[in-house]
Short mmCIF file of C-alpha atoms and ligand atoms in Angstrom, two decimals:
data_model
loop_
_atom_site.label_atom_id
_atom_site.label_comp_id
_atom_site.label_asym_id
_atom_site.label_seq_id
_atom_site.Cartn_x
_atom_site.Cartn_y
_atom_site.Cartn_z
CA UNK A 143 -9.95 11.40 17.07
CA UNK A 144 -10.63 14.11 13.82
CA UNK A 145 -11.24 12.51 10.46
CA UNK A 146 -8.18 12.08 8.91
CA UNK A 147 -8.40 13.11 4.79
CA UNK A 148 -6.01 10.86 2.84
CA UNK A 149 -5.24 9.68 -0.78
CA UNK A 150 -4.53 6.15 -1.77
CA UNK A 151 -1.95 5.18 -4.18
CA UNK A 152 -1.80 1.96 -4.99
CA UNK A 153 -1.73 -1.08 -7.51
CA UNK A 154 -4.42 -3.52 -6.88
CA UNK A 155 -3.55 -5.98 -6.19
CA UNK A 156 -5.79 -8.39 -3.97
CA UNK A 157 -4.27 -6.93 -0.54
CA UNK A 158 -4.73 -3.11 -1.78
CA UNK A 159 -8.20 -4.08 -2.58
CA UNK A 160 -8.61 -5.42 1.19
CA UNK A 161 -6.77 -1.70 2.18
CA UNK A 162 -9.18 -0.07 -0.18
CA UNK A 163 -12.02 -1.73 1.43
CA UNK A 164 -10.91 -0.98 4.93
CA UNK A 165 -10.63 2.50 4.35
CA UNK A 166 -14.00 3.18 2.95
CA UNK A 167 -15.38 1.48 5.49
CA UNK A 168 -14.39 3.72 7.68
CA UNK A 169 -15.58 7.10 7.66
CA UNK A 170 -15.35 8.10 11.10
CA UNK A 171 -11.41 7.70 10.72
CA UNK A 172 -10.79 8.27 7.11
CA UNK A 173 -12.23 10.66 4.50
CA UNK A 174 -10.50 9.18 0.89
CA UNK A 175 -10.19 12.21 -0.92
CA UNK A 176 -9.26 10.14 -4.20
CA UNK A 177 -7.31 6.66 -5.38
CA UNK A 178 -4.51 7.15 -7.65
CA UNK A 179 -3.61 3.80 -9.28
CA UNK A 180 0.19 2.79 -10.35
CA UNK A 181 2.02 1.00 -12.17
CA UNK A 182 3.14 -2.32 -9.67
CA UNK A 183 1.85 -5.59 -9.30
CA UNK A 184 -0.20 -5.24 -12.92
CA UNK A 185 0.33 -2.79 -15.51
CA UNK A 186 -1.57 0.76 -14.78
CA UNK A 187 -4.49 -0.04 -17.26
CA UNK A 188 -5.04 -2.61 -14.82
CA UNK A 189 -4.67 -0.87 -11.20
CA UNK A 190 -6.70 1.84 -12.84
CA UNK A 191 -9.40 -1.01 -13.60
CA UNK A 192 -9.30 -2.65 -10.36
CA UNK A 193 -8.99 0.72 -8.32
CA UNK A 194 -12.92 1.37 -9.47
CA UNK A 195 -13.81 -2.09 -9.50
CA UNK A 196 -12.93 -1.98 -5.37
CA UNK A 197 -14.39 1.05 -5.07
CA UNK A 198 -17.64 -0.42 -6.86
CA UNK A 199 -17.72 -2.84 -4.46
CA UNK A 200 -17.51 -1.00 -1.52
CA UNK A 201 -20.60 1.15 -2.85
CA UNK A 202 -18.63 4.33 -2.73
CA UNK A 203 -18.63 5.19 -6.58
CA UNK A 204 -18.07 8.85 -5.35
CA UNK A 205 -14.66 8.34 -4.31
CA UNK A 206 -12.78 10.13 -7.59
CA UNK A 207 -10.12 7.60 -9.32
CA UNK A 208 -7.37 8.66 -11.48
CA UNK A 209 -4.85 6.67 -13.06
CA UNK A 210 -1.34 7.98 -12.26
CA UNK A 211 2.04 7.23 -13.91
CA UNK A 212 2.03 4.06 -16.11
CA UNK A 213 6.54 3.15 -15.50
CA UNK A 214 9.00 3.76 -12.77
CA UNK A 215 11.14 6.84 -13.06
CA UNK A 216 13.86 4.97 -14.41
CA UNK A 217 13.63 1.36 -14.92
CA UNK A 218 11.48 -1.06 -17.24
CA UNK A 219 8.22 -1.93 -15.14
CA UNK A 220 8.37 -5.36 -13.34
CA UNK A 221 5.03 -7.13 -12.58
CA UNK A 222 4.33 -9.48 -10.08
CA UNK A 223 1.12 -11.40 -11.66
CA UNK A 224 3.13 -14.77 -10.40
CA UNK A 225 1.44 -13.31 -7.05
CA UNK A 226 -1.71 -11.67 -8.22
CA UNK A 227 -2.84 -13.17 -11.55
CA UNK A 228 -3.10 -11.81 -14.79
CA UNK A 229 -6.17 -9.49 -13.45
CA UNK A 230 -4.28 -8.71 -10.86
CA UNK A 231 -7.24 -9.57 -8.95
CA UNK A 232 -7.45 -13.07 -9.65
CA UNK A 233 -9.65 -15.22 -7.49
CA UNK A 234 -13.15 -14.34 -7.93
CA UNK A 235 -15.13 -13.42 -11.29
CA UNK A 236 -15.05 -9.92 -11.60
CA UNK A 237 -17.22 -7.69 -13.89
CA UNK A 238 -15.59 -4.86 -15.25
CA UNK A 239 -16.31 -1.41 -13.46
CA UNK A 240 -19.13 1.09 -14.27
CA UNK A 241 -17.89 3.98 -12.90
CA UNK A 242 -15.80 6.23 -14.34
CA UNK A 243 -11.94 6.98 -14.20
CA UNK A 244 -11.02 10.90 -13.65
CA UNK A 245 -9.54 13.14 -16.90
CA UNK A 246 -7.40 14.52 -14.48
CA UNK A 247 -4.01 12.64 -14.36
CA UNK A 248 -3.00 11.12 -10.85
CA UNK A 249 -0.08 13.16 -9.93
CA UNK A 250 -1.79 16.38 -10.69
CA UNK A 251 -4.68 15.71 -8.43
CA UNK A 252 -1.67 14.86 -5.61
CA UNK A 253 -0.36 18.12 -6.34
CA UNK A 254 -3.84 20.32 -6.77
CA UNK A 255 -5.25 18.50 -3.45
CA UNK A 256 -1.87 19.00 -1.56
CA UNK A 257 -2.56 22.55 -2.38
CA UNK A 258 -5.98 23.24 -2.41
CA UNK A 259 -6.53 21.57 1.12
CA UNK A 260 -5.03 23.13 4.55
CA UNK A 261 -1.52 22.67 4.90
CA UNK A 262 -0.82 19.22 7.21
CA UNK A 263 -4.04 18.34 6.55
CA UNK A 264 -3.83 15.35 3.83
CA UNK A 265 -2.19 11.46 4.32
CA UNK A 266 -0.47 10.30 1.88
CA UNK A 267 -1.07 6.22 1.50
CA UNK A 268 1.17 4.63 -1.17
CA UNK A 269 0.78 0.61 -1.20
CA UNK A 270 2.95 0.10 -4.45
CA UNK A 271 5.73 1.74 -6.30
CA UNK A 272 6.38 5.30 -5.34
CA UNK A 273 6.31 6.63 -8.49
CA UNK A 274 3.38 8.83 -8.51
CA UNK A 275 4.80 10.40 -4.77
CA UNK A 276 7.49 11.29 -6.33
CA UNK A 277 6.77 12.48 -9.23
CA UNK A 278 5.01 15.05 -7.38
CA UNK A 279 7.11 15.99 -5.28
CA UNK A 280 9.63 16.36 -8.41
CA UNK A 281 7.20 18.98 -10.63
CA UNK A 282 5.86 20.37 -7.21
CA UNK A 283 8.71 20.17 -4.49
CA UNK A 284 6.21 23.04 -2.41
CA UNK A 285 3.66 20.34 -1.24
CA UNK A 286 6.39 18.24 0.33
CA UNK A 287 6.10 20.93 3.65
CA UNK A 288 2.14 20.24 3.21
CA UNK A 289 2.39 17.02 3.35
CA UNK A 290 0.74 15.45 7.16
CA UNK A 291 2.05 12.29 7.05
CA UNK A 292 2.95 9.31 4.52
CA UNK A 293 2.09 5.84 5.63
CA UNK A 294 3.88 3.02 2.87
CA UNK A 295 3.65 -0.11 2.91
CA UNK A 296 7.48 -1.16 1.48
CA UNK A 297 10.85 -2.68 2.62
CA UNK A 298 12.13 -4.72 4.38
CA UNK A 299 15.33 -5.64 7.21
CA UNK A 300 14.72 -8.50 9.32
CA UNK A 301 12.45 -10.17 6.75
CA UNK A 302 15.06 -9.79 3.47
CA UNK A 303 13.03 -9.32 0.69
CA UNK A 304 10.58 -10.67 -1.18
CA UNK A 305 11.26 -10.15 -5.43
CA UNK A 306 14.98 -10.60 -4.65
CA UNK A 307 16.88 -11.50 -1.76
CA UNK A 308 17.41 -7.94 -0.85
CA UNK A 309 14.55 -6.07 -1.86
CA UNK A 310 10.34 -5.88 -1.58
CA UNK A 311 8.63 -5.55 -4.32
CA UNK A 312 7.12 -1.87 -3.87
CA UNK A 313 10.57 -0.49 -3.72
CA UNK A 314 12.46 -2.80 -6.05
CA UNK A 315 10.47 -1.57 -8.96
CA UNK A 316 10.88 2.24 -8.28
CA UNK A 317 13.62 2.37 -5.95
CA UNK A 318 14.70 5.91 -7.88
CA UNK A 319 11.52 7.05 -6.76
CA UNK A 320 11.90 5.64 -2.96
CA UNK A 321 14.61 7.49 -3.03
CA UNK A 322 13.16 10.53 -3.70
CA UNK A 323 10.08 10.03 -1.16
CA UNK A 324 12.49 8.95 1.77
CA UNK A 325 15.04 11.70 1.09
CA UNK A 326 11.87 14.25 1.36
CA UNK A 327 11.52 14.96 4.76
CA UNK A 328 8.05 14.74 5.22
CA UNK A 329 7.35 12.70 8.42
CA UNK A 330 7.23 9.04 6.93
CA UNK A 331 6.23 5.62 8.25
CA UNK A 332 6.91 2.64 6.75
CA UNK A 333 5.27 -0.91 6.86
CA UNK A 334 7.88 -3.34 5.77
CA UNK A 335 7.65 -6.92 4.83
CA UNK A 336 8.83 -6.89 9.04
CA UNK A 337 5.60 -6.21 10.50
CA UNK A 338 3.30 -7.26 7.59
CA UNK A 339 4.63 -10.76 7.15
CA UNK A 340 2.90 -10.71 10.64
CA UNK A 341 -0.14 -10.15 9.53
CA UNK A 342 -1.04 -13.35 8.03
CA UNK A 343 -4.33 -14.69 7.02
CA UNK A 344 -5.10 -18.13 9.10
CA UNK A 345 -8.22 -20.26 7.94
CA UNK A 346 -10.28 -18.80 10.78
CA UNK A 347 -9.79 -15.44 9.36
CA UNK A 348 -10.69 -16.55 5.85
CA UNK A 349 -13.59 -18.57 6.80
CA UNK A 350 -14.88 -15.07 9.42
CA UNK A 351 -14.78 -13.41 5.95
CA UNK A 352 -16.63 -15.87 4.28
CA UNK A 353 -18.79 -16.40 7.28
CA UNK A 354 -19.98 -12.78 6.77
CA UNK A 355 -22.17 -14.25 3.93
CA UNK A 356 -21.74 -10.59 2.27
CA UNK A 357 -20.64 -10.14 -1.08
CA UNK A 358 -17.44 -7.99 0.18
CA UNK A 359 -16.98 -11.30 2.30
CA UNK A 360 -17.22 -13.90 0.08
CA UNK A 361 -14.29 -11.37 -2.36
CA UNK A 362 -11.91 -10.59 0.52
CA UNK A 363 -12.27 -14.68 0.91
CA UNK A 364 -11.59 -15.80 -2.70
CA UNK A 365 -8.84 -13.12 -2.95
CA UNK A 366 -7.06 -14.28 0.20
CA UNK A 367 -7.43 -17.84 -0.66
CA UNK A 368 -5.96 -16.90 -4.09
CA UNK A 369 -3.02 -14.57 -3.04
CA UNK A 370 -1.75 -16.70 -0.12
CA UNK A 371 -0.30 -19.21 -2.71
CA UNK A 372 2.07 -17.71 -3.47
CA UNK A 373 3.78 -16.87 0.49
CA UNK A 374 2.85 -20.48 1.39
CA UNK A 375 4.23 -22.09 -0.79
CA UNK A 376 7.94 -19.64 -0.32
CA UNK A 377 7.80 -19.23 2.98
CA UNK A 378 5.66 -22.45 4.66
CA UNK A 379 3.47 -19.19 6.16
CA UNK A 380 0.04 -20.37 7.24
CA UNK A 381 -1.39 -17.88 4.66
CA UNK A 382 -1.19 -14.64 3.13
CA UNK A 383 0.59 -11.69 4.35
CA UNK A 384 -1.73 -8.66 4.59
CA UNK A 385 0.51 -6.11 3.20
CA UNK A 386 -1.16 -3.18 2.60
CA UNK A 387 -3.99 -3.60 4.82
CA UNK A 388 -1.43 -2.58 7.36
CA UNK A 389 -0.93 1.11 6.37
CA UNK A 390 -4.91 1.58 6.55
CA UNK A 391 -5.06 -0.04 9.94
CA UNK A 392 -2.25 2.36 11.54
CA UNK A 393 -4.65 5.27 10.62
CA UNK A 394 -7.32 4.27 12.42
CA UNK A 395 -5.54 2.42 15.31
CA UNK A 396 -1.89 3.09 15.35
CA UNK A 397 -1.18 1.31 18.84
CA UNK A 398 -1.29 -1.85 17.39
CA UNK A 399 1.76 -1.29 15.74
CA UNK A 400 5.26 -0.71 17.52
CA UNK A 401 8.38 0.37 15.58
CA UNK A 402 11.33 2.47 15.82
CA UNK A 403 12.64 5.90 14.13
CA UNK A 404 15.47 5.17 12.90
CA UNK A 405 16.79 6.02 9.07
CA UNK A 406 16.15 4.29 6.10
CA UNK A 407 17.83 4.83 2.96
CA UNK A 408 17.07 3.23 -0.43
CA UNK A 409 20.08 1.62 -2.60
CA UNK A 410 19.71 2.57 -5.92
CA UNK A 411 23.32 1.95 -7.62
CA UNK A 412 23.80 -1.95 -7.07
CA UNK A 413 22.14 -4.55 -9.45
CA UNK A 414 22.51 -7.33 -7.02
CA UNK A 415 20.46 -4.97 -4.51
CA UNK A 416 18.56 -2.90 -5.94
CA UNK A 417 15.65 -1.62 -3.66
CA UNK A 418 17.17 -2.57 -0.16
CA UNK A 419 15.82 -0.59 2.35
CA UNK A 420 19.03 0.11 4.15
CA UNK A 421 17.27 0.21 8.12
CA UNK A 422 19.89 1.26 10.73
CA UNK A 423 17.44 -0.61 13.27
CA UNK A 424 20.56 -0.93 15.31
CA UNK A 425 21.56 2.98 14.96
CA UNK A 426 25.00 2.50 14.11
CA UNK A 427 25.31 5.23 10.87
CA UNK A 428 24.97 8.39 12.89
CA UNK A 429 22.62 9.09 9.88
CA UNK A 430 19.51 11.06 11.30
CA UNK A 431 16.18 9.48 11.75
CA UNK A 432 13.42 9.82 8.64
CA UNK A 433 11.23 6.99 8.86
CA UNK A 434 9.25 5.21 11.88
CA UNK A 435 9.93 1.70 10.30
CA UNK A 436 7.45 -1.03 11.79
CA UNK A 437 8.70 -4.35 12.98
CA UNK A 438 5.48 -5.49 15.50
CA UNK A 439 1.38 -6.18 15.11
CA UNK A 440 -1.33 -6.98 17.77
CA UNK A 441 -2.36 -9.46 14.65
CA UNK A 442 -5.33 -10.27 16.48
CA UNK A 443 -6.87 -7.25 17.29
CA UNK A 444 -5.46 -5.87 13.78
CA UNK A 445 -7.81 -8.93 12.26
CA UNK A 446 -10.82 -7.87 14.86
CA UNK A 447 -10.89 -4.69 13.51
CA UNK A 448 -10.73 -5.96 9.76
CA UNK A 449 -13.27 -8.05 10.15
CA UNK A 450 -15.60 -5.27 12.19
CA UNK A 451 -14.81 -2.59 9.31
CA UNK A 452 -15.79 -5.06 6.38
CA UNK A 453 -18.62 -6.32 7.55
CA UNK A 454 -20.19 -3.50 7.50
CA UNK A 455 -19.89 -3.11 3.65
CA UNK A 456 -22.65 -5.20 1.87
O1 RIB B 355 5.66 -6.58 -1.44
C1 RIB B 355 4.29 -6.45 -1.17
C2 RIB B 355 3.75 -5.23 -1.83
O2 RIB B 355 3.92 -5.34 -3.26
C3 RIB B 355 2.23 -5.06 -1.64
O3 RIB B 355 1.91 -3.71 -1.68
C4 RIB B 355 1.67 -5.78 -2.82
O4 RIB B 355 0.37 -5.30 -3.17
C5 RIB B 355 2.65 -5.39 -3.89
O5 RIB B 355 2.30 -4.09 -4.36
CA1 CA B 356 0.25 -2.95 -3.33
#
């Protein structure tokens, strides 16, 4: 299979850090082009932090970082460090990062790299609020067509939601700007809270990490054992969902995940649902397909390959 180039935008956030790490250790799949950090589960001073910090970690302080748009397109920014600590990365001691953060602000280095490389040629891999997606797409609607592929983690049908009854957290906060990126047309899949609330961190998993004795280990470990708190202790889950993880792992081995293409559209009017990911699973709309909207994981071959990919990172 070619190298696919992508772009990570995301809000670390200890399961974006685990995507992070998955991706970069994994060049035979992936070449990162750049991480774009959001405003989501911390404030963007924070994602911007922790974007480099991951990267740091991973040993590949050549991937270029930018910080991208610090609120949603509309409404005031809601956090979630109830899930992810103050940090945002809580769970280990961190240091702050060493390498630098790019000049160049996030959306413009979407737009520049959605133009600069070969048209279809660039994944787009948002793990928290769309907001940077779409404000790209909003200065520069003429990358949209350039656009290969964008692989989200958001949403949710089956599963409800998981900031209010309705909605997951990645869409509530933005849902203006989910809007926007499912209304595009560029050819979209989605990893809702459907499929990743299957991908759950048992003790086995968390002690393989540890058991890798690595220093990327023993952090995927202490952030896992940190961020499953929170689903635990709401849903009884044996640990933590692996959100974001999921979008990385459909790059580089898609058959482990089974869906359906089916639309999805985002409500944006209603208080008491704000950020529902409207899935007509059932196809009962007549509205045309946009999104391939995951409900299924192999979670044990999706944790195999986790656990191959990080421990080869020191
Ligand atoms: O609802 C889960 C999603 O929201 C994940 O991407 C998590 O990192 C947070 O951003
Ligand atoms: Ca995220």
């Amino acid at each position: 299979m070619s190298i696919r180039k992508i772009i990570i935008d995301t809000d670390p956030g200890q399961d974006d850090a685990v995507a992070i790490l998955l991706a970069l250790a994994s060049p035979e799949d992936l070449d990162v082009l750049g991480v774009v950090a959001v405003a989501g589960n911390v404030p963007l001073s924070l994602t911007q932090r922790n974007a480099r910090i991951v990267c740091e970690l991973a040993g590949k302080t050549d991937v270029p970082v930018f910080a991208g748009c610090d609120k949603p397109l509309k409404h005031t920014l809601v956090t979630a460090e109830h899930v992810h600590g103050k940090t945002g990365l809580d769970g280990p001691q961190l240091d702050d990062p060493t390498m630098p953060l790019q000049d160049q602000h996030g959306v413009d280095f979407i737009i520049d790299t959605l133009r600069s490389q070969p048209s279809g040629t660039v994944t787009l891999c948002p793990l928290g609020p769309l907001t940077n997606i779409a404000t790209a797409f909003q200065r520069a609607p003429d990358i949209i067509e350039r656009v290969q592929e964008i692989v989200i983690m958001g949403g949710g049908f089956f599963e409800g939601g998981n900031i209010t009854p309705a909605a997951e957290f990645n869409i509530y906060v933005d849902p203006e700007a989910a809007d926007i990126v499912f209304r595009a047309g560029a050819p979209l899949v989605v990893m809702p809270l459907d499929v990743t609330h299957k991908a759950l961190t048992t003790p086995a998993h968390v002690a393989a990490f540890r058991g890798m004795d690595t220093n990327v280990g023993h952090m995927v470990a202490a952030w896992t054992d940190f961020f499953e708190r929170f689903d635990k202790e709401k849903y009884g889950s044996e640990g933590a969902p692996l959100h974001d993880p999921c979008v990385i792992a459909y790059l580089i081995q898609p058959d482990l995940f089974a869906g359906r293409h089916i639309n999805v559209e985002i409500e944006t009017q209603s208080d008491l649902t704000r950020g529902m990911t409207v899935a007509d699973w059932w196809g009962v709309s007549g509205r045309a397909p946009n999104a391939l909207f995951m409900r299924d994981v192999d979670a044990d071959a999706f944790f195999g390959l986790l656990a191959e990919r990080l421990s080869r990172l020191a």
